[in-house]
Amino acid sequence: MKFKVQSSKFKGSSKPQAQNAQPRTQGWSFLGNLSFELGASAAWLLIAFLIVGLPAAGQIVITSSPSGSIIINQGGGRLIIQGGIVIQGGQVISGTVDPQLLLMMSQPPIDTNQAVAIAEFDPPTVAAGTRTTYRIVITALEDMIELPEKLPAPAGLKLEAGGKGQGLQNLGGIIQARSTFNFRAQPAAPGTLVMPAFKANVNGRAVTIPEARLTVLPAGSPLPPVPRLTLEMPTNDIYIGQSVPARLVMNDTGDNAVLALTQAHVEGKGLLTERGISRMSRPVMTRDGRPMMPISTEVLVTPMREGPLVVVGQANVVLRTLDPNRYAAMPGYYPLIDTDPLTVTVRRVPKEGELPGYTGAIGSFVLEPLQLSANTVQAGDPVKLQVIIRGEGNFGRFTPPMPAPDPDWQVFPPTAEASPGSQAPGQGFAAFTYTLIPLSERVTSTPLIPFSVFDPERKAHKRHTIPPVNLTVTPASGVVARRVAEAPHMNPDDPGSDEKAPVMAGLMKESGASFGSLVPLQQRGWFLALQLAPAAMLAGLWLWDLRRRFLAAHPDLVRKRRGRRALVRERRRVRHALRASDANRFVTHAVRALRAAAAPHTAANPDALVARDVMRELPAGTNGTDAACVRRLFAAADAERITQRSEGLSVLELKADFERVAGKLEERLWT
Amino acid sequence: MDLKRVVVALAFVMPIAQAVAAEQIRGAAEAYAAGDYAYAAMQFRERASHSPSTGVFHNLGNAEWNAGRTGPAILAWERAQWLDPASTNAQANLRFGRFTAQIEAPRLKWFEVASTWLPVHAWPWIASASLWLAVSALVIPTVFRWRKRDWHQAFAAASFAVFLATLPALLGVHTRSKLGVVLADKTALRLTPTREAQSTVTLRAGESARVERERGNYVFVRINGDAAGWVERERLGVVAAR
């Protein structure tokens, strides 16, 4: 549904659409924030509209009279609202008015009938190449003003858009809006520059911006000092969401021309100035080697966007003297001044190292001792835990941390005792109160609340965990007792369920035994290889025992082995005797060799064998030469042993025969 | 000649190495006391890489924790407890860290709990010694034809019983060696071992996970017998790292 507003003068409205002196008709959407848009008068319209009822058909025409009455024509009916009274058909139908609406009605209207403009250079005289401000002030709301896209600047004058602002001044029964547009001007050459008059569109009307003159002296010319505003704030290592102090310093020219700064703030895309939080002082400072007492105002700004931001400080300056002629139409006007632009670099809070319980707190904080409303509480009854955090930081920009869900606790979101959004620069604290309800008498302390902050000084996250507070919970009764009984029991193996709050142990002075690796031994190759050593040892023992048993069962093998060893030994000695041509030794060792080779077959002592015994062990088919050799060797040995008589070197001729016989006997030892 | 040179070199080098290690630990402790936790952690980490020990890992965990690195801190304390399960300091700090960071401790099976009764390197030695003692008690009297005694049999039976008792603990050590700790916060648990894979769960730093298999730069982990998926290898620290 739509209705029309016809007004010749719509007092009290704050929107430009209602400022037109000519009667006009404009469509409005009924739904939405109608009363907010139209202000107090619109609220009355709404009341009257509701009183009349929602006419189903016909167009409603609303007009306002010069006397301040609001007339609603709806079909054949007519409703008049005058002085807070609703009149229909000549009769008062409603005299009851909401006090809030009365308060709204009592506010003086904004004067939009006259739009007066002033233009000036501040200061009006500068040296070539230095900066001045071209200021335009118009008595209208800022949204109603449309300046030309490009101002008609004279040649040799460079203009750049600067700060702009709007103020309201109560002139007694009417409010005058004043909008200021600053442009940074920089003349190039000496002379007199004239900024010509031009037209600006103010709420559909053409308003003349008067001309302004700038006297430009040669560069380096001495000029009286002028008040200048400077912005001081950190330009690096600031983070999104951080409350950064910015200082606006107004230098004093020495004549106390500047009395104060008002509405100081910092403008910039992606930057938020904490309104209402500022601190003005007159510190003693040294500039260019000279002591001075400038006016300093600190404000808090919060960057909301990453990257480089161009910021400008602005403030209205209260001057001791102001040109009464120029500002005759604007009594009580405080010129808006701004600083040179400053570029700051904003970063994101790093995700690296972010700790549990980080809710956007940036700064340096200290957790004060916790305060619990009661030390003993019945299960099911609430207890309040107050947490106070002090320090420097963005108290109004982070949310209180919440503990992890715990079946033994019901935790309500914390409330701030003072609005966390309000922060005085020197105060620096935030107080939260948690309402906790223990659901079990098993708990002995309040739940631990993880909380961490980002410290911009250290560029690192820091832990400020809200520790548990000891609490005695008595058993509940009734419904609560049943709920406590139904609460899930905590795992006794879980260390976190222990009654005592855990604490961190400090550094260990002793390193303890060192290990080569963290890998368990059974997964290391050398350890598995080491297991082969005892296995091999035991296996060797076992095999040795087996062989020993085998040899015990077969003694002929042992004798033959011994025989082979003795035969080898004696044959070596025989060869030595032959090389030395020692017949006696040859005979002796040759006989011993023959006996050793023949003895294993008869299980006899080798020394007990005679030539016949040896010949019997010769293989079948042996010729007589072999036997003769054996007999002769034994005979020679007997002769030497019994008669001490040697056969001489002739016995050495048996060398070849002996080797043949010994070879045959050796072959038998291997079978 | 060569052996003599080696002995002489060791006689000179070992005291120097010990002095360097002591100096490094002292420097790390001083940095820790001065609040330079990052430097202290770096020093302790280097020392732990050269000669792992319970104390060094415990101190490394403290430095990492104070430097705000929850995952590496819990991993270091886990390693300290891995080497010495009886270390009350490591136990206390693990409990503190998990309690503060609201992280669940890994759920151990019964044989894994049994494996924590002794240091991790003690079980293989006990198993090895008991096995070979049992075998020796059976073999040696037979080999040497000693007269059979009752205590031979009893000793062999007891040794074998000890060996059998160590088997579950050895299995526990083996499975516990697959435990890991998530190092970085908001670690994605992915469906497939690829960077573009869908993330099913986001893990917090310090959470425990069991490594089940590996592929390329990813490891397949299971979180306390529940969720499973692939995580990047560098975002998970295995307790028994090689």
XYZ file of C-alpha atoms in Angstrom, chain A residues 17-346:
330
model
C 13.219 15.317 0.423
C 11.228 17.163 3.079
C 13.199 20.367 2.758
C 11.720 21.712 -0.402
C 9.921 25.001 0.011
C 7.699 24.167 -2.901
C 4.789 21.826 -2.281
C 5.680 18.478 -3.628
C 4.311 15.031 -3.611
C 6.413 11.994 -3.142
C 5.721 8.334 -2.758
C 6.711 6.434 0.382
C 6.824 2.823 1.153
C 4.511 2.070 4.024
C 6.418 -0.891 5.272
C 9.887 -0.378 6.561
C 11.326 2.110 8.970
C 8.833 4.784 8.145
C 8.838 6.581 11.466
C 12.599 6.616 11.544
C 12.791 8.085 8.081
C 10.239 10.771 8.592
C 11.107 11.710 12.129
C 8.624 13.013 14.641
C 6.094 14.288 12.158
C 6.017 10.976 10.442
C 5.445 9.296 13.785
C 2.366 11.454 14.267
C 1.244 10.519 10.810
C 1.570 6.921 11.722
C -0.417 7.355 14.925
C -3.173 9.148 13.090
C -3.099 6.567 10.409
C -3.554 3.828 12.936
C -6.351 5.734 14.666
C -8.198 6.203 11.436
C -7.636 2.590 10.663
C -6.369 0.983 7.569
C -8.733 2.214 4.891
C -9.225 -0.485 2.460
C -9.761 1.683 -0.518
C -9.084 5.179 -1.716
C -5.997 7.291 -1.711
C -4.758 9.017 1.406
C -3.354 12.520 0.980
C -1.311 13.987 3.801
C -0.495 17.685 3.911
C 1.070 19.967 6.437
C -0.047 23.527 7.006
C 2.220 26.527 7.711
C 0.850 26.596 11.242
C 2.364 23.194 11.930
C -0.811 21.159 11.656
C -0.824 17.896 9.802
C -3.928 17.165 7.747
C -4.818 13.696 6.566
C -7.486 13.413 3.881
C -8.782 9.906 3.459
C -11.829 9.425 1.317
C -14.521 11.594 2.808
C -12.851 11.822 6.238
C -10.362 14.381 7.444
C -7.954 14.140 10.368
C -6.052 17.060 11.865
C -3.079 16.696 14.194
C -2.176 19.860 15.998
C -0.157 20.320 19.186
C -0.143 16.653 20.034
C -3.931 16.372 19.756
C -5.724 14.374 17.109
C -8.953 16.005 15.876
C -11.496 14.310 13.680
C -14.711 15.984 12.620
C -14.095 18.889 14.987
C -13.769 16.602 17.983
C -10.689 15.605 19.889
C -10.403 11.848 19.554
C -7.021 11.374 21.146
C -5.203 13.470 23.677
C -2.912 10.806 24.978
C 0.560 11.185 23.564
C 3.567 8.990 24.072
C 6.199 10.915 26.100
C 8.861 9.757 23.703
C 6.903 11.211 20.822
C 6.454 14.430 22.764
C 10.209 14.559 23.292
C 10.743 14.029 19.629
C 8.253 16.737 18.815
C 9.966 19.144 21.191
C 13.217 19.027 19.206
C 13.708 22.104 17.084
C 13.632 21.553 13.346
C 16.624 21.828 11.095
C 16.643 25.010 9.142
C 16.873 24.250 5.506
C 15.196 27.307 4.139
C 18.330 29.276 3.732
C 21.514 27.896 2.390
C 24.412 30.266 2.934
C 27.855 29.487 1.622
C 31.266 30.752 2.622
C 34.552 30.106 0.859
C 37.986 31.028 2.123
C 41.622 30.142 2.061
C 43.069 29.287 5.436
C 45.575 30.867 5.801
C 44.821 33.483 3.136
C 48.468 34.337 2.656
C 51.073 31.704 1.991
C 54.410 31.356 0.319
C 54.607 29.768 -3.078
C 54.843 26.015 -2.902
C 53.407 25.735 0.589
C 50.105 24.300 1.550
C 46.914 26.096 2.430
C 43.336 24.979 2.802
C 40.501 26.037 0.551
C 37.419 25.679 2.719
C 33.776 25.791 1.697
C 31.133 25.995 4.388
C 27.452 25.676 3.489
C 24.550 25.820 5.922
C 22.939 22.619 4.767
C 23.175 18.942 5.432
C 26.083 17.286 3.731
C 23.909 14.839 1.852
C 21.982 17.670 0.289
C 25.016 19.329 -1.259
C 26.415 18.560 -4.663
C 29.625 20.346 -5.540
C 30.928 20.419 -9.102
C 33.061 17.448 -9.921
C 35.934 19.750 -10.747
C 36.239 23.068 -9.030
C 37.122 26.080 -11.200
C 40.582 26.486 -9.733
C 42.683 29.252 -11.254
C 45.814 28.439 -13.134
C 48.724 27.818 -10.840
C 46.625 26.478 -7.990
C 46.505 22.778 -7.357
C 43.467 21.532 -5.420
C 42.993 18.138 -3.831
C 39.975 16.981 -1.894
C 40.591 16.932 1.832
C 38.394 16.375 4.819
C 34.737 17.079 5.067
C 32.326 17.132 7.920
C 28.971 18.172 9.158
C 27.837 19.864 12.333
C 24.591 21.067 13.809
C 24.279 24.264 15.767
C 21.248 25.134 17.856
C 20.376 28.712 17.117
C 17.463 28.817 19.502
C 14.356 27.238 18.169
C 16.011 26.025 15.016
C 19.009 23.953 14.192
C 21.424 25.041 11.551
C 23.347 22.404 9.681
C 26.840 23.273 8.580
C 28.776 21.228 6.132
C 32.427 21.854 5.510
C 34.455 20.747 2.489
C 38.203 21.185 2.719
C 40.552 21.099 -0.216
C 44.310 21.027 0.069
C 45.563 23.891 -2.043
C 49.089 24.517 -3.160
C 49.967 27.605 -5.209
C 52.858 27.342 -7.581
C 53.886 30.951 -8.134
C 53.648 34.254 -6.264
C 50.751 36.546 -6.928
C 47.121 36.833 -6.062
C 45.000 33.899 -6.975
C 41.255 34.254 -7.139
C 39.072 31.224 -6.722
C 36.031 32.398 -8.694
C 32.487 32.097 -7.498
C 30.644 29.050 -8.737
C 27.348 27.327 -8.228
C 26.651 24.333 -6.064
C 23.470 22.306 -5.995
C 21.917 22.341 -2.545
C 18.779 20.287 -2.353
C 17.920 21.091 -5.930
C 18.661 24.736 -5.633
C 21.653 26.562 -6.999
C 23.660 28.196 -4.260
C 26.517 30.499 -5.096
C 29.849 29.761 -3.568
C 31.539 33.152 -3.276
C 34.939 33.847 -4.615
C 38.006 33.564 -2.397
C 41.358 35.214 -2.702
C 44.751 33.810 -1.925
C 47.817 35.928 -1.668
C 50.918 34.053 -2.629
C 54.267 35.431 -1.601
C 57.566 34.348 -3.061
C 58.890 31.097 -1.736
C 60.733 31.491 1.514
C 58.984 34.690 2.506
C 58.576 35.117 6.279
C 55.017 34.572 7.362
C 53.347 34.603 10.731
C 52.836 31.146 12.179
C 49.477 29.573 11.594
C 47.786 26.809 13.546
C 48.394 23.454 11.896
C 47.031 20.038 12.744
C 49.247 16.977 12.554
C 48.399 13.299 12.945
C 50.697 10.991 14.859
C 50.035 7.270 14.877
C 51.956 4.088 14.182
C 52.147 3.334 10.501
C 53.451 -0.229 10.642
C 52.712 -3.399 12.557
C 49.099 -2.594 13.228
C 46.485 -5.259 12.845
C 42.865 -5.535 11.849
C 40.714 -5.078 14.912
C 43.467 -3.530 16.990
C 42.677 -0.367 18.919
C 45.410 1.992 17.817
C 45.920 5.314 19.609
C 46.131 8.246 17.217
C 47.168 11.665 18.394
C 46.019 14.873 16.770
C 48.354 17.692 17.688
C 47.376 21.288 17.078
C 50.410 23.491 17.310
C 50.020 26.725 19.174
C 51.078 29.813 17.346
C 52.029 31.413 20.606
C 49.093 33.776 20.883
C 46.710 31.237 22.400
C 44.483 31.656 19.402
C 43.431 28.017 19.624
C 41.257 27.258 22.598
C 40.267 23.661 22.004
C 39.635 20.914 19.513
C 36.256 19.308 19.141
C 34.970 16.288 17.250
C 38.479 15.026 16.660
C 38.546 11.879 14.596
C 40.486 10.089 11.926
C 38.975 9.466 8.521
C 39.958 6.756 6.111
C 38.415 3.914 4.160
C 38.528 0.816 6.315
C 39.222 2.735 9.486
C 36.874 3.128 12.404
C 37.238 5.918 14.951
C 35.966 5.092 18.409
C 33.442 7.860 18.866
C 33.237 9.475 22.251
C 36.628 8.189 23.296
C 39.147 10.975 23.248
C 41.460 12.701 25.643
C 42.620 16.272 25.201
C 45.675 17.725 26.890
C 48.241 20.454 26.511
C 51.567 18.692 26.946
C 54.864 20.504 26.837
C 56.595 19.388 23.692
C 59.701 20.377 21.829
C 59.378 21.004 18.126
C 62.234 22.217 16.008
C 64.194 22.882 19.170
C 61.568 25.138 20.666
C 59.356 24.289 23.602
C 55.682 24.587 22.889
C 52.361 23.617 24.392
C 50.197 22.335 21.594
C 46.706 21.000 22.042
C 46.813 17.258 21.802
C 43.831 14.999 21.417
C 44.109 11.237 21.510
C 41.538 9.109 19.806
C 41.327 5.387 19.271
C 41.035 4.065 15.767
C 40.423 0.521 14.643
C 41.538 -0.631 11.219
C 39.041 -2.971 9.639
C 40.738 -3.699 6.321
C 44.052 -5.222 5.358
C 46.639 -3.356 3.341
C 47.729 0.250 3.028
C 45.186 2.781 4.275
C 45.293 6.513 3.643
C 44.058 8.287 6.745
C 43.444 11.934 7.522
C 42.932 13.468 10.940
C 40.159 15.996 11.332
C 38.945 18.254 14.096
C 36.906 21.366 14.595
C 39.047 24.038 16.117
C 37.715 26.511 18.662
C 39.436 29.766 17.949
C 39.682 32.733 20.216
C 38.917 35.083 17.387
C 36.923 34.455 14.274
C 36.172 36.888 11.524
C 32.743 38.182 12.615
C 31.882 39.478 9.192
C 32.693 36.324 7.341
C 30.866 34.096 9.764
C 28.008 36.417 10.568
C 25.518 33.921 9.215
C 27.083 31.109 11.216
C 27.398 32.115 14.833
C 29.402 29.692 16.902
C 31.065 28.071 13.920
C 34.258 26.108 14.524
C 36.303 25.689 11.373
C 37.069 22.150 10.314
C 40.735 21.526 9.789
C 42.479 18.388 8.668
C 45.938 16.936 8.543
C 48.095 15.846 5.690
C 47.216 12.324 4.582
C 49.126 9.518 6.247
C 49.509 6.030 4.855
C 49.399 3.184 7.346
C 49.865 -0.493 6.607
C 47.413 -2.861 8.214
